[in-house]
Amino acid sequence: QQQVKQSPQSLIVQKGGIPIINCAYENTAFDYFPWYQQFPGKGPALLIAIRPDVSEKKEGRFTISFNKSAKQFSLHIMDSQPGDSATYFCAASLRTDKLIFGTGTRLQVFP
Amino acid sequence: NAGVTQTPKFRVLKTGQSMTLLCAQDMNHEYMYWYRQDPGMGLRLIHYSVGEGTTAKGEVPDGYNVSRLKKQNFLLGLESAAPSQTSVYFCATRGQASYNEQFFGPGTRLTVL
């Protein structure tokens, strides 16, 4: 009930491609779904987040798509760049509770 | 502002030794968290605090203790280190008004031999 399942574990794309990372959850009470980006040797940093009252949110080249009925959400990176190479974590939480993280996706974008 | 800082950055321990990891924040945040990160397992919550003087167990609390005597500091202790505690440890903070947006420190890489 408290798990967040993330796939794929790793992803390799060419520059300009659109990598998609998927997450699924069980607990329908979750009301906040953030994505974190982590570069090697650094701590995770919030990239973008969505609440379940909207189906899509865009910030620059990053888009979250949210499917409440399927209990799934995904991160799309438009026009991916080598600088986007990082590990991406999805997460879910109740408003005043803890974050439950997915297991991470290592993205490599080649020139 | 330094944000969230962690001390030390690296440490090697022998099995059975003890140590304390320090997390310090200058953002006046109420909530503080300790996570461990292991390959293929994401970030798992060890302990957390919702305010000065409070602590609570997370997902993987065994073998760790914490204290929050001052609002700006959150200490993670290992009383008798084991090789299974080899990991990268991250501290995070969150303001009371925010929708669980957590700010992470740079991490401590701990190896237990």
CSV table of C-alpha atoms in Angstrom, one decimal, chain B residues 12-110:
chain,number,residue,atom,x,y,z
B,12,VAL,CA,35.3,4.5,7.3
B,13,LEU,CA,34.5,2.6,10.4
B,14,LYS,CA,35.4,-0.9,11.7
B,15,THR,CA,32.6,-3.2,12.7
B,16,GLY,CA,31.5,-2.4,16.3
B,17,GLN,CA,32.7,1.2,16.3
B,18,SER,CA,30.3,4.0,16.9
B,19,MET,CA,29.9,7.4,15.3
B,20,THR,CA,27.5,10.3,15.0
B,21,LEU,CA,26.5,12.1,11.8
B,22,LEU,CA,25.5,15.7,12.1
B,23,CYS,CA,22.9,17.5,10.0
B,24,ALA,CA,22.7,21.3,10.3
B,25,GLN,CA,20.2,23.6,8.6
B,26,ASP,CA,19.8,27.4,8.6
B,27,MET,CA,16.4,27.5,6.9
B,28,ASN,CA,14.4,27.5,10.2
B,29,HIS,CA,12.6,24.3,9.0
B,30,GLU,CA,10.5,22.3,11.5
B,31,TYR,CA,10.9,18.9,9.9
B,32,MET,CA,14.1,17.0,9.5
B,33,TYR,CA,14.8,13.6,8.1
B,34,TRP,CA,17.5,11.0,7.8
B,35,TYR,CA,17.6,8.7,4.8
B,36,ARG,CA,20.0,6.0,3.6
B,37,GLN,CA,20.6,5.4,-0.1
B,38,ASP,CA,21.6,2.0,-1.4
B,39,PRO,CA,22.0,0.9,-5.1
B,40,GLY,CA,18.7,-0.2,-6.5
B,41,MET,CA,16.8,0.6,-3.3
B,42,GLY,CA,16.1,4.3,-3.6
B,43,LEU,CA,16.0,6.5,-0.5
B,44,ARG,CA,14.7,4.8,2.7
B,45,LEU,CA,13.7,6.8,5.7
B,46,ILE,CA,15.6,6.0,8.9
B,47,HIS,CA,14.2,8.4,11.4
B,48,TYR,CA,12.6,11.8,11.3
B,49,SER,CA,11.7,14.8,13.5
B,50,VAL,CA,8.6,17.1,13.3
B,51,GLY,CA,10.2,19.7,15.6
B,52,GLU,CA,12.8,20.4,18.3
B,53,GLY,CA,12.8,17.7,21.0
B,54,THR,CA,10.8,15.1,18.9
B,55,THR,CA,11.9,12.1,16.9
B,56,ALA,CA,10.0,9.2,15.2
B,57,LYS,CA,11.0,6.0,13.5
B,58,GLY,CA,10.9,5.6,9.7
B,59,GLU,CA,11.1,2.6,7.5
B,60,VAL,CA,14.5,1.2,8.5
B,61,PRO,CA,15.3,2.5,12.1
B,62,ASP,CA,17.1,-0.6,13.5
B,63,GLY,CA,20.7,0.0,14.5
B,64,TYR,CA,20.3,3.8,14.5
B,65,ASN,CA,19.4,6.4,17.1
B,66,VAL,CA,18.7,10.1,16.6
B,67,SER,CA,18.4,13.3,18.7
B,68,ARG,CA,17.0,16.8,17.9
B,69,LEU,CA,18.0,18.9,20.9
B,70,LYS,CA,18.2,22.1,18.8
B,71,LYS,CA,15.9,23.0,16.0
B,72,GLN,CA,18.7,23.5,13.6
B,73,ASN,CA,20.5,20.2,14.2
B,74,PHE,CA,19.6,16.6,13.8
B,75,LEU,CA,22.0,13.9,14.8
B,76,LEU,CA,22.1,10.3,13.6
B,77,GLY,CA,24.0,7.8,15.8
B,78,LEU,CA,25.4,4.4,15.1
B,79,GLU,CA,26.1,2.7,18.4
B,80,SER,CA,27.8,-0.4,17.0
B,81,ALA,CA,28.4,-0.2,13.3
B,82,ALA,CA,27.8,-3.2,11.0
B,83,PRO,CA,28.8,-3.8,7.4
B,84,SER,CA,25.1,-3.7,6.5
B,85,GLN,CA,25.2,0.0,7.4
B,86,THR,CA,27.6,0.8,4.6
B,87,SER,CA,25.6,3.4,2.7
B,88,VAL,CA,25.3,7.0,1.7
B,89,TYR,CA,23.3,8.9,4.3
B,90,PHE,CA,21.3,12.0,3.4
B,91,CYS,CA,19.6,14.5,5.7
B,92,ALA,CA,16.6,16.5,4.5
B,93,THR,CA,14.5,19.3,5.9
B,94,ARG,CA,11.1,20.7,5.2
B,95,GLY,CA,9.2,23.8,6.2
B,96,GLN,CA,5.9,23.4,8.0
B,97,ALA,CA,3.9,25.3,5.4
B,98,SER,CA,5.2,23.5,2.4
B,99,TYR,CA,3.6,20.5,0.6
B,100,ASN,CA,6.3,18.1,1.7
B,101,GLU,CA,9.0,19.8,-0.4
B,102,GLN,CA,12.2,18.4,1.1
B,103,PHE,CA,15.6,20.0,0.8
B,104,PHE,CA,18.5,17.5,0.9
B,105,GLY,CA,22.1,17.9,2.2
B,106,PRO,CA,25.1,16.7,0.2
B,107,GLY,CA,25.3,13.3,1.9
B,108,THR,CA,27.8,11.3,4.0
B,109,ARG,CA,29.4,8.3,2.5
B,110,LEU,CA,30.0,5.7,5.2
